[in-house]
Amino acid sequence: KITSQKLHLHIYSWFDKKAENRLREIEAKDRYFHYEGIKDYSLLIKELTRYDYGISLHTRNISKGKKNYYVLVHFAKKFFDYLSAKLPLVVLKESKAAAEFVDKYKIGVCIDYKDIKSLEKILTKKKKDYEKIIKNIDKAISDSMDYKKFLDFVRTQK
């Protein structure tokens, strides 16, 4: 859904050999899909600075009619890697904790899962706000490093 919109998608992660081979097959056929494997942390952060956005579109175990607590409270440590690299975040509205964090600091875009197919249009509309979003990242980092403010934010997510 993402690469069909001519958006480049870079995946940095470890996978078992079978899954890695499948990702390499996709990469060979799709010029917008890039499986990067795993990188040393300092190299990873440098590489991330080349991109426009960091995404986290976790939908693990989505089921109709049931609350999915994993998706609701999901808050990936990679968010802080993206923010360190000055990347705005793209998260699902269904990921309530992450979406509230993004909305509170105005550091990215929150979308519904069904809107992934329109991500290119959504990001194009946000282009005028991009520089402002980047400036907001410093405030988010500062508050997140303030242990008390971060705990207060986490407590409000219950």
C-alpha angles and dihedrals in degrees: 000000000000103000092043085068089059091253116140114237118197117192119201110186146101118260132175115262095263093052092042091053090051091051090050089052090052090047091053091054101037118057091196096055118083125181105199099176118208125330137191106269097245091049091047093055091049091050093048091060088069093066134079101222142013115222136203113177101165113172100163112169096353108182130174116254097006127099109243104210094186091059093040096055100028110134111165123211086224087073087074091048089053092047091048087055089048093246120151113231129243110201138161119260085225087067090076099183093048094042092051090050092050092046095045093056097028091232103142148334131307116202138177115249090245089058096061087097088062097045095118091056092045092051092046089056090050093051093095089058096045098102091047090050090052090053091050090057092073091058091048091051092047094050093043090054089053098089095204095050091047093050090048089053092048092049091055090058094072 
